[in-house]
Coordinates of C-alpha atoms and ligand atoms in Angstrom, one line a residue:
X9 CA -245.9 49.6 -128.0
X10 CA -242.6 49.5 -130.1
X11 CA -240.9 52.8 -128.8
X12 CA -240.9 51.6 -124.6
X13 CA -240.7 47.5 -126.1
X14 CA -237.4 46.6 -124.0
X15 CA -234.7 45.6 -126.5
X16 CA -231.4 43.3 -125.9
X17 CA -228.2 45.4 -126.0
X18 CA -226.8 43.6 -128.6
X19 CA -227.1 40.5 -131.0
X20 CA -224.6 38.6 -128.9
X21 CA -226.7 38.9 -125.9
X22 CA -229.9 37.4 -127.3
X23 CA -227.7 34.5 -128.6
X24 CA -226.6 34.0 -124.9
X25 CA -229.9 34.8 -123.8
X26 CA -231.5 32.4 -125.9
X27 CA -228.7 29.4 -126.0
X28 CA -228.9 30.3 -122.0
X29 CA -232.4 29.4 -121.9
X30 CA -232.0 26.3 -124.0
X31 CA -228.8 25.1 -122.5
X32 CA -230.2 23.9 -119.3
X33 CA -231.5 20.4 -117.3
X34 CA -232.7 18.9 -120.6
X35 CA -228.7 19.0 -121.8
X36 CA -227.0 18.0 -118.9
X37 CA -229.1 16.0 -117.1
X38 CA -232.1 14.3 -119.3
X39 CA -230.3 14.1 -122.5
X40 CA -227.2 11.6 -121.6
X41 CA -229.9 9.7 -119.4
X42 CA -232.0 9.0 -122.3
X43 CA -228.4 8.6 -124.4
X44 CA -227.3 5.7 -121.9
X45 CA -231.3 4.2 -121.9
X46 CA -231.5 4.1 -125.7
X47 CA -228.0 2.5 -126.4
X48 CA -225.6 5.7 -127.7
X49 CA -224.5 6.4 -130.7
X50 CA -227.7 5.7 -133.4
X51 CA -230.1 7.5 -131.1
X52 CA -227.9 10.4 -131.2
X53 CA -227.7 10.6 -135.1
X54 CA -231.3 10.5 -134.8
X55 CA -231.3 13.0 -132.2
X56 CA -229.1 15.5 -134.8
X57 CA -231.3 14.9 -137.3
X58 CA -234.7 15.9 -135.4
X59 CA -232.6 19.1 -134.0
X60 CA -231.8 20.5 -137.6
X61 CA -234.9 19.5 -139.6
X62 CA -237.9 20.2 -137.1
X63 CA -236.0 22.3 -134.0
X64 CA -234.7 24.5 -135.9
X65 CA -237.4 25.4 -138.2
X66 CA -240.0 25.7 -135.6
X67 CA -236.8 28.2 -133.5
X68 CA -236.8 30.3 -136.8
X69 CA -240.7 30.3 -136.8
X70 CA -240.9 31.5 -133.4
X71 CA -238.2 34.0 -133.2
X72 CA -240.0 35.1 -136.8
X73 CA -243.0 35.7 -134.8
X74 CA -241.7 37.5 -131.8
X75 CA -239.3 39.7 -133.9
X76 CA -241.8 40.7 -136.3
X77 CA -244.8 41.1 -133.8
X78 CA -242.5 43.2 -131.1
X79 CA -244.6 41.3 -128.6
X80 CA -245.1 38.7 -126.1
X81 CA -246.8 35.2 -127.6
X82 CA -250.5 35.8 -127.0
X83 CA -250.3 39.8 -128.8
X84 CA -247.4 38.6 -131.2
X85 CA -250.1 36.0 -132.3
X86 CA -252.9 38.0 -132.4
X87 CA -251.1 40.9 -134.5
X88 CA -250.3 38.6 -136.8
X89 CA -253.9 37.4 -137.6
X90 CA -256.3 39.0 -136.0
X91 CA -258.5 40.0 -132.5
X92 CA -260.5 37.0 -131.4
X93 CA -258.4 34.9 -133.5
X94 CA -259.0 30.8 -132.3
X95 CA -255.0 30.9 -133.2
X96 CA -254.3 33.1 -130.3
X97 CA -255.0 30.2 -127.7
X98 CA -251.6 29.2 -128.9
X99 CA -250.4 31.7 -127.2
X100 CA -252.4 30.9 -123.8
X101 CA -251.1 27.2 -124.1
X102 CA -247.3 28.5 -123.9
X103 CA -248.6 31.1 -120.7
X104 CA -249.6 28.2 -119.1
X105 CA -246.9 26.0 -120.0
X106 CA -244.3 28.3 -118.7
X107 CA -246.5 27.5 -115.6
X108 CA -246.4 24.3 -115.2
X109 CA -243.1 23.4 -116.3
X110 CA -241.3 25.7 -114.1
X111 CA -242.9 24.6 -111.0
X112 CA -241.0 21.2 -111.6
X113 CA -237.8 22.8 -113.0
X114 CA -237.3 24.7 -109.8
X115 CA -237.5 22.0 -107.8
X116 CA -235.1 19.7 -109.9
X117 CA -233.1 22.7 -110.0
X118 CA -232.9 22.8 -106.4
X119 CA -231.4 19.2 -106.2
X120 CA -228.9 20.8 -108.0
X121 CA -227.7 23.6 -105.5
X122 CA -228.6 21.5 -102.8
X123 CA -225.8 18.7 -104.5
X124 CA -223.2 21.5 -104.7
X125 CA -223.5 22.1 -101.1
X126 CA -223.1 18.2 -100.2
X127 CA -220.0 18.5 -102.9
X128 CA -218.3 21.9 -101.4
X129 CA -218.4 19.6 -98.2
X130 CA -216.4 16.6 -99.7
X131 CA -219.9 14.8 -99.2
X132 CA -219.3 11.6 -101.6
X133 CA -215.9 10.7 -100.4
X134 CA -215.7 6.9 -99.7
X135 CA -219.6 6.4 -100.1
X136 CA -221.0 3.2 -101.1
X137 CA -223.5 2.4 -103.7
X138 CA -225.7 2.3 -100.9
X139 CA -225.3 5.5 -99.1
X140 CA -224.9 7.8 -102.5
X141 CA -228.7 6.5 -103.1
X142 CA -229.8 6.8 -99.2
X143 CA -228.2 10.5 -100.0
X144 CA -230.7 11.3 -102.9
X145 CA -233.8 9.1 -101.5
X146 CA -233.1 11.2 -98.1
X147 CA -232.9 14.7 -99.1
X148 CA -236.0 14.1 -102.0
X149 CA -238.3 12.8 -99.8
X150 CA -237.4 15.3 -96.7
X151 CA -240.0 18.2 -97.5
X152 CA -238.5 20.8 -95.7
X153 CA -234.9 20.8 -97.7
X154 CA -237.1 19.7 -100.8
X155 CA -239.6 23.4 -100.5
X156 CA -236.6 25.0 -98.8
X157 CA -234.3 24.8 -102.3
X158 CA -237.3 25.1 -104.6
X159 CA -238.0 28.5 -102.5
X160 CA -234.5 29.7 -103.2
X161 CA -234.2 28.9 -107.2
X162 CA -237.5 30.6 -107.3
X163 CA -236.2 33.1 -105.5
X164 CA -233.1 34.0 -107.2
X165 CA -234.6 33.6 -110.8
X166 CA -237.5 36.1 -109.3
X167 CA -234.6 38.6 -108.8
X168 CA -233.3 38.3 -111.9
X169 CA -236.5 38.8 -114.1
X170 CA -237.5 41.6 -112.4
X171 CA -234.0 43.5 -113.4
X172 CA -235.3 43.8 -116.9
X173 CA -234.2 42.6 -120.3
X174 CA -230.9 44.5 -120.3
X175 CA -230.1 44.5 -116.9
X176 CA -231.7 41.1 -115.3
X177 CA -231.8 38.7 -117.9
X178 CA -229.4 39.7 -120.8
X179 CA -226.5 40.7 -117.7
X180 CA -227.2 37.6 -116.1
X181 CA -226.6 35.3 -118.8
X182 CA -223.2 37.2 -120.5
X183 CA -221.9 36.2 -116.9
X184 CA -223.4 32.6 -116.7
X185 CA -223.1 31.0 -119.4
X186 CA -219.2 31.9 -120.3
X187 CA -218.8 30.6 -117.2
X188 CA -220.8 27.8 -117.4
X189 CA -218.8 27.0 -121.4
X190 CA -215.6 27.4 -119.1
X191 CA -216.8 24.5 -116.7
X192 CA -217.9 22.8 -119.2
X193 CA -214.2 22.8 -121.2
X194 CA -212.8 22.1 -117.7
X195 CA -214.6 19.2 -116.8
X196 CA -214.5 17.5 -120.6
X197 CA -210.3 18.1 -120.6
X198 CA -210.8 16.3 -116.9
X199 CA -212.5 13.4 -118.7
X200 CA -209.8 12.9 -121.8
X201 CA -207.5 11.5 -119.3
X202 CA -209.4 8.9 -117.8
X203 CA -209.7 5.7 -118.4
X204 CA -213.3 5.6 -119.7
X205 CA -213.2 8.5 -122.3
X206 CA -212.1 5.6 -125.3
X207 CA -215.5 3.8 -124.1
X208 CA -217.4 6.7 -124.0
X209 CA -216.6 8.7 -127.2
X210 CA -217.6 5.0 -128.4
X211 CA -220.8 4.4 -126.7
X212 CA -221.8 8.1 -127.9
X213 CA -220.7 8.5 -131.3
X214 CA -220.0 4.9 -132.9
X215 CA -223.8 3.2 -134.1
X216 CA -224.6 0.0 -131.3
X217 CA -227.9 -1.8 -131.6
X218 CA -227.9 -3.0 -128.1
X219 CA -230.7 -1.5 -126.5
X220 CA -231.4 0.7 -129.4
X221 CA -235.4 0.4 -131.2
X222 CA -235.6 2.9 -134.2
X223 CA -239.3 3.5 -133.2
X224 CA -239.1 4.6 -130.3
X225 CA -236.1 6.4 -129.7
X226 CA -236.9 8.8 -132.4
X227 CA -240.1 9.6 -131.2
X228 CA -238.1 10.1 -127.8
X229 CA -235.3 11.6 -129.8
X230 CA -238.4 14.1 -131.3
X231 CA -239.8 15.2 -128.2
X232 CA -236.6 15.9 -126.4
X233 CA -236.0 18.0 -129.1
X234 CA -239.0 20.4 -128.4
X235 CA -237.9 21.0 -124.2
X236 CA -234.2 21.1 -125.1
X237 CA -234.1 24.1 -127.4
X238 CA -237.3 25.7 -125.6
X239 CA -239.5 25.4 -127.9
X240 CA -243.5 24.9 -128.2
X241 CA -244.6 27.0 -125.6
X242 CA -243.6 30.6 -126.6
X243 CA -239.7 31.1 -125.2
X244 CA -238.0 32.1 -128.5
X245 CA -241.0 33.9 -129.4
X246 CA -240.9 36.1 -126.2
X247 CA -237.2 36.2 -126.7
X248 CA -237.2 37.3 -130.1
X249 CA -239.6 40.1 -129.3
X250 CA -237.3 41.8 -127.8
X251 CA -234.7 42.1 -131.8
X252 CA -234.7 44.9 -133.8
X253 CA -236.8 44.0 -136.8
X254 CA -233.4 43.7 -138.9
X255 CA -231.3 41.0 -136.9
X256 CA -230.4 37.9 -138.7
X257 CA -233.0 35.4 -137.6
X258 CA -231.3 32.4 -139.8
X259 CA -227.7 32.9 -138.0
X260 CA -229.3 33.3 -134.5
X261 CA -231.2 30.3 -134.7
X262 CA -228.8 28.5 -136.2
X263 CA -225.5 29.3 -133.4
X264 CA -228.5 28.6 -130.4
X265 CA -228.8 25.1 -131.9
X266 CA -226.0 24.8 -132.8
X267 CA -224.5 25.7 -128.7
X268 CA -227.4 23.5 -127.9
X269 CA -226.4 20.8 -129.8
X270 CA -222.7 20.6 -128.8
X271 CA -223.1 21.2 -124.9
X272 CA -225.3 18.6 -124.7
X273 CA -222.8 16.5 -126.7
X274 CA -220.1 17.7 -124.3
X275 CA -222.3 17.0 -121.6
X276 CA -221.5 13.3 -122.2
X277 CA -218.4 13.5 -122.9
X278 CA -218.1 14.5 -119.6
X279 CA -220.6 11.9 -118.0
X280 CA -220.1 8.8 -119.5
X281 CA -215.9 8.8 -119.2
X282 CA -217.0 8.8 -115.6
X283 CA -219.0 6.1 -115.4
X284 CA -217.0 4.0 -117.8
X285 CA -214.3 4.7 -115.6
X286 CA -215.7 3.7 -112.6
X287 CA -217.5 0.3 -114.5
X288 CA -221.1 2.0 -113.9
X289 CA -224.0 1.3 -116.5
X290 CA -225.1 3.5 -118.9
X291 CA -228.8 3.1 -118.8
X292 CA -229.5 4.1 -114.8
X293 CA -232.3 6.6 -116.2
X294 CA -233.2 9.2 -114.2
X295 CA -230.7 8.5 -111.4
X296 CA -227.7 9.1 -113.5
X297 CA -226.8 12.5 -112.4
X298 CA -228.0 12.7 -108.6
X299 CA -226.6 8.7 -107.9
X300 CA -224.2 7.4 -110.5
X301 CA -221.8 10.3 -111.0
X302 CA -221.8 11.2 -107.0
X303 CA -220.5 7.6 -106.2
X304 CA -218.0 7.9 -109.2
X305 CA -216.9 11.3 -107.6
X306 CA -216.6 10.0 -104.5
X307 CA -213.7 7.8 -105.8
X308 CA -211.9 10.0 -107.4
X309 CA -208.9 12.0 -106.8
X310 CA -210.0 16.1 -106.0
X311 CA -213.0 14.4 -106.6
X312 CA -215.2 17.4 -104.2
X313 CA -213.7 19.7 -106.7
X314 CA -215.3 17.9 -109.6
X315 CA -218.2 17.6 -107.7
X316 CA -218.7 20.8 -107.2
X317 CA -217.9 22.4 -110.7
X318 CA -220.4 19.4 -111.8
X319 CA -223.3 20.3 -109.7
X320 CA -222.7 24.0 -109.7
X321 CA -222.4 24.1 -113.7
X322 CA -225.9 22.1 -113.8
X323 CA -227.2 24.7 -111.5
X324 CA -226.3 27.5 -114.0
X325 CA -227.5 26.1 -116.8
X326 CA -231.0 25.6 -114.9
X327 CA -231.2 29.1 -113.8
X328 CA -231.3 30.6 -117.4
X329 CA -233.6 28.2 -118.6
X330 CA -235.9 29.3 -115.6
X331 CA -235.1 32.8 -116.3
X332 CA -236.9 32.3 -119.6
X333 CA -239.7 30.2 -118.1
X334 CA -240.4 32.9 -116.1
X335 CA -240.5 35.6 -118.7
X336 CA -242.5 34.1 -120.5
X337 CA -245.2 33.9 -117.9
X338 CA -244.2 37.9 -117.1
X339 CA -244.5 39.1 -119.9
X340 CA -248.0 38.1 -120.3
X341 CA -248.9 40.0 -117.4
X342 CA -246.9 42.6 -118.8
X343 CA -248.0 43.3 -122.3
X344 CA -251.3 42.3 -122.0
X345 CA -253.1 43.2 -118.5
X346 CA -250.3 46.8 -118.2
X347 CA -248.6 45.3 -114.8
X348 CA -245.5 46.7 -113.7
X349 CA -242.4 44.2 -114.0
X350 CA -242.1 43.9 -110.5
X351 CA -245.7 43.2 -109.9
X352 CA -245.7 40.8 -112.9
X353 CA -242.9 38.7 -111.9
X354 CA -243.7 38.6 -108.5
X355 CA -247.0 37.1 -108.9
X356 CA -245.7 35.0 -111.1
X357 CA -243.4 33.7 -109.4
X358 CA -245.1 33.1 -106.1
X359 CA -248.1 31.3 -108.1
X360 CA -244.9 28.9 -109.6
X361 CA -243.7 28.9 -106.6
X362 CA -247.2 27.2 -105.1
X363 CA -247.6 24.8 -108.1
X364 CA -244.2 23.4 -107.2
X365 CA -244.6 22.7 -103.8
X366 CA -246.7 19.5 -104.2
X367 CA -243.6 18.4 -106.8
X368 CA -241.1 19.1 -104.4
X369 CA -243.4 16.9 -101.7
X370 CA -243.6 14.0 -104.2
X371 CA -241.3 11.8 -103.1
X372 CA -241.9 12.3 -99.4
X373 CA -245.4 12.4 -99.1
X374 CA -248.4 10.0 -99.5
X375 CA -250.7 12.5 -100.9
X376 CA -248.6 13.6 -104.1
X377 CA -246.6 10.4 -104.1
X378 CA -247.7 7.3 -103.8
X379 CA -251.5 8.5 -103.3
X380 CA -251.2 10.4 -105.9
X381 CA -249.9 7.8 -108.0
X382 CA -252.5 5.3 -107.5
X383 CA -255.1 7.9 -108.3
X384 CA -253.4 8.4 -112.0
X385 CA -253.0 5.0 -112.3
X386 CA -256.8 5.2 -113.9
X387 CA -255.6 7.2 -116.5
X388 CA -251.7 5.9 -117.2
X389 CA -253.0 2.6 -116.6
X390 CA -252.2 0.1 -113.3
X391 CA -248.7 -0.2 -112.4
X392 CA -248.0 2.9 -114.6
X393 CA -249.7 6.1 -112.4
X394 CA -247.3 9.0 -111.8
X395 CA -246.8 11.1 -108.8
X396 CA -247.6 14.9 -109.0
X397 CA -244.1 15.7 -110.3
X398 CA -244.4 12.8 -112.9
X399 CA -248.0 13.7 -113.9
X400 CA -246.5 17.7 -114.4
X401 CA -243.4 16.7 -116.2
X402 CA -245.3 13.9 -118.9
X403 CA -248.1 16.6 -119.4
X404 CA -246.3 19.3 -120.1
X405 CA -243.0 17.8 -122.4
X406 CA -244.9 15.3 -123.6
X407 CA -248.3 17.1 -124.8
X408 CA -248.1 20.8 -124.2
X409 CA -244.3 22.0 -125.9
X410 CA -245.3 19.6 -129.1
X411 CA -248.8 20.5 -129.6
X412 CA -247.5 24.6 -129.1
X413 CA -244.7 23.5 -131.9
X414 CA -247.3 22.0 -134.1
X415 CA -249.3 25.2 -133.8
X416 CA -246.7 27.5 -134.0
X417 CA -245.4 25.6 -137.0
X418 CA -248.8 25.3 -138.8
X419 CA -249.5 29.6 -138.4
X420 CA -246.3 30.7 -139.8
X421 CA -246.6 27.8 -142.3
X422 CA -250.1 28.3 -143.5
X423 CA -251.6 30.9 -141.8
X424 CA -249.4 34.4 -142.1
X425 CA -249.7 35.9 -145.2
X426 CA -247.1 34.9 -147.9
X427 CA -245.9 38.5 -148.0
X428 CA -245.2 39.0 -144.2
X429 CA -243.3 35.5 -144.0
X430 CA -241.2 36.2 -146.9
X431 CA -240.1 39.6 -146.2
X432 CA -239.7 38.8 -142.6
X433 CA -237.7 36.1 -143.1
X434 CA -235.3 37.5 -145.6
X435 CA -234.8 41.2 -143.6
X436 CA -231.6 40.8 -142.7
X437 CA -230.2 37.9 -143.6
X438 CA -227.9 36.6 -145.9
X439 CA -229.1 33.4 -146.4
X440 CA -232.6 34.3 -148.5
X441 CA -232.4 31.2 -150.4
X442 CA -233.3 29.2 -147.5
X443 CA -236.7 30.5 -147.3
X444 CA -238.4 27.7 -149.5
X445 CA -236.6 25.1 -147.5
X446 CA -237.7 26.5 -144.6
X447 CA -241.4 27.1 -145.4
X448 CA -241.0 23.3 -146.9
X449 CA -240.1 21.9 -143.6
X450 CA -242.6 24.0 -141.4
X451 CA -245.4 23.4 -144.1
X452 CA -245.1 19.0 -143.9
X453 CA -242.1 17.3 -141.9
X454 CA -242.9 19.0 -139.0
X455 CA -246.2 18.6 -138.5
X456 CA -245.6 14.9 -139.9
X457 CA -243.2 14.3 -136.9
X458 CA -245.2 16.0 -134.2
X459 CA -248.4 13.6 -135.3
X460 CA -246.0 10.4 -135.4
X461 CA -245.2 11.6 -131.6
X462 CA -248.5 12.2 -131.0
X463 CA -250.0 8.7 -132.1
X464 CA -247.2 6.9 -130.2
X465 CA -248.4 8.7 -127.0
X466 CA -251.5 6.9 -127.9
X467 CA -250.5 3.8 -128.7
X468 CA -251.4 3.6 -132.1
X469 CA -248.0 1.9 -133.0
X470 CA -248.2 -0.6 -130.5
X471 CA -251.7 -1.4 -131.8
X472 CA -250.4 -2.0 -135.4
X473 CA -247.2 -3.5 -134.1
X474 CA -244.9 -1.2 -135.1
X475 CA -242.9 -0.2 -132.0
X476 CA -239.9 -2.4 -132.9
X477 CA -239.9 -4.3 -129.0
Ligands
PFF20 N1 -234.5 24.1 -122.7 C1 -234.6 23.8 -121.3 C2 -233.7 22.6 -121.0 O1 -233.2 22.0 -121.9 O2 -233.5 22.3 -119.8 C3 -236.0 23.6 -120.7 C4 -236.9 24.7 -121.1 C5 -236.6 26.0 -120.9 C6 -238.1 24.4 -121.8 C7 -237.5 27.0 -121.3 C8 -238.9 25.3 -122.3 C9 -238.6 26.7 -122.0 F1 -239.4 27.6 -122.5

């Protein structure tokens, strides 16, 4: 398997690779949302601290499994214990992950494109509160632009994934995601002028206890962690499969954080100047990206420009996270049935593309909207049922990406023998004295965390009365 394994052409482009596929919607469009909704500045602490002592412990772990397996999650897993393992349905549960949550990335991501096309066209420019949400609540519930955008993200990431490692993947992101830094530096100098960036650089980084609730913004602040560094379902592990046995795994997980981290950071910086500026609220939730900033644009001077770089920045970021999404789900096909590349990723990606249809008819349809909502509203409780899109996204970032950490955690933890972790962890690194801190933190605060999560999704702390309401 090793000598035709595809390998990346340097160290530098698995770090793009991989911050590429973590650097995506969760950064730029769910992470200042659930910034604004939980009150700034504390909720971001926690948020730093949940990134460096349970993200990046379970990124090592996986990258440890990929690199030292030299194979995709469900083989990697079962090399490292053995055939007809029970562990290797850890590595099924990130297959089918990749599944599911790119059916409903695509179609978010197609918002995105859709938005720079409204933007190229000056299409904010002297809107209303009123029209920028007619805008959104127009185009989401029209189901031919809604499957027509989905179609061409899938599309596009299709192309790229079939290129290869080298060429598709690894090419692809040495081109988008300096551009998408260079954006990024563009829009944040943009924001130091205005009027909000005092407010903001408060809101985000000073402590507040308005809106804030320890409880439950770190078990949000947890779980975000998990989907915005790609973790729990087999990304980094796939990823890492494709190092040579020798590259630094403490100093490549550390700079993915770590570019992470600070884009999503900067992804605020940009955000909230502009709705500070423009005397918006913090906490619209979801609506933040697609309604708030549009109106603020619309207001500004060369505001279509912004607009644009905005919207077309968010739209690179998504594609290399869906790039990864869909290796994932490739290289399943590919390692373990013998499919070509082409005929892995295309069946892949047209099965995605199915799943994602009924997402991308939620808000305009009956059946996987409202319908569907009622229907769930047995098992999320009345008032609280999801749509299709909803029931996909709460599933999947909610359940599946923390139970796959927990898994992933407890095998390299407790499961891979002591001589295999050690030496794997310490080829080629520097930093060999970090190896009982890691093991530490895989071994109890991890899966300490991921159960806390776990019995909040329950309800357990609302039954003792610990939510902090
Ligand atoms: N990390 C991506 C984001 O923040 O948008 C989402 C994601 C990509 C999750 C790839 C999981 C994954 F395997």
């Amino acid at each position: 398997m090793s000598e035709t394994r595809p390998q990346w052409g340097s160290r530098v482009g698995f770090i793009l690779a991989a911050a590429g596929s973590a650097v995506g919607l969760g950064n730029i469009w769910k992470f200042p949302y659930i910034t604004g909704e939980n009150g700034g500045g504390w909720f971001v602490l926690i948020y730093l601290v949940c990134i460096a002592v349970i993200g990046l412990p379970i990124m090592m772990a996986e990258i440890f499994i990929g690199r030292t397996a030299q194979n995709s999650p469900v083989g990697a897993i079962r090399s490292l214990s053995r055939p007809g393992s029970p562990w290797i349905g850890v590595g099924w549960l990130g297959v089918l992950t990749a599944f599911v949550i790119l059916s409903y990335y695509s179609v978010i991501a197609g918002w995105a494109m859709h938005y720079v096309f409204l933007s190229v066209e000056g299409g904010f420019a002297g809107l209303d509160k009123t029209q920028v949400d007619t805008i959104f609540a127009e185009f989401s519930a029209d189901p031919m632009r809604s499957v027509f955008w989905h179609v061409l993200f899938m599309f596009i990431t299709f192309a790229i994934v079939v290129g290869g490692v080298k060429r598709g993947v690894e090419r692809s992101a040495r081109i988008l995601m300096p551009a998408l830094c260079l954006m990024m530096v563009a829009l944040v100098i943009h924001s130091i002028g205005s009027d909000g960036f005092k407010p903001a650089l408060d809101f985000v980084f000073a402590p507040h206890n308005e809106n804030f609730h320890w409880g439950p913004a770190t078990l949000e602040a947890l779980g975000h962690a998990f989907f915005t560094l790609s973790l729990g379902m087999g990304a980094m592990i796939t990823y890492g499969s494709y190092l040579k046995r020798d590259d630094d795994l403490v100093t490549t997980s550390v700079t993915v954080c770590t570019l992470d981290t600070v884009i999503a950071l900067l992804a605020c910086m940009v955000i909230f100047p502009i709705i500070f500026t423009y005397g918006m609220e913090p906490d619209a939730g979801p609506g933040l990206v697609f309604k708030s900033l549009p109106l603020a644009f619309g207001k500004m001077a060369g505001g279509a420009i912004w607009a644009t770089v905005f919207f077309l920045l968010l739209t690179f970021a998504a594609l290399t996270s869906g790039i990864s999404l869909l290796e994932v789900a490739a290289s399943y096909f590919i390692d373990e049935r013998g499919w070509s590349r082409f005929k892995a990723s295309s069946i892949c990606a047209a099965v995605i593309l199915l799943m994602g249809v009924p997402t991308a008819l939620s808000a305009g349809t009956k059946l996987f909207g409202s319908g569907f909502a009622q229907m769930t509203s047995i098992v999320f409780g009345e008032n609280n049922g999801k749509d299709w899109f909803g029931v996909f996204d709460y599933i999947s970032s909610n359940w599946m990406l923390p139970l796959g950490g927990l898994f992933i955690s407890l095998f390299v933890a407790w499961r891979v023998s002591g001589e295999a972790r050690e030496r794997g962890f310490k080829s080629g690194t520097k930093f060999d004295r970090m190896f009982w801190g890691w093991v530490f933190l895989l071994r109890f605060i991890v899966p300490f965390g991921v159960i806390a999560v776990f019995l909040n999704l329950i309800g357990f702390f609302d039954l003792i009365g610990l939510t902090g309401e």
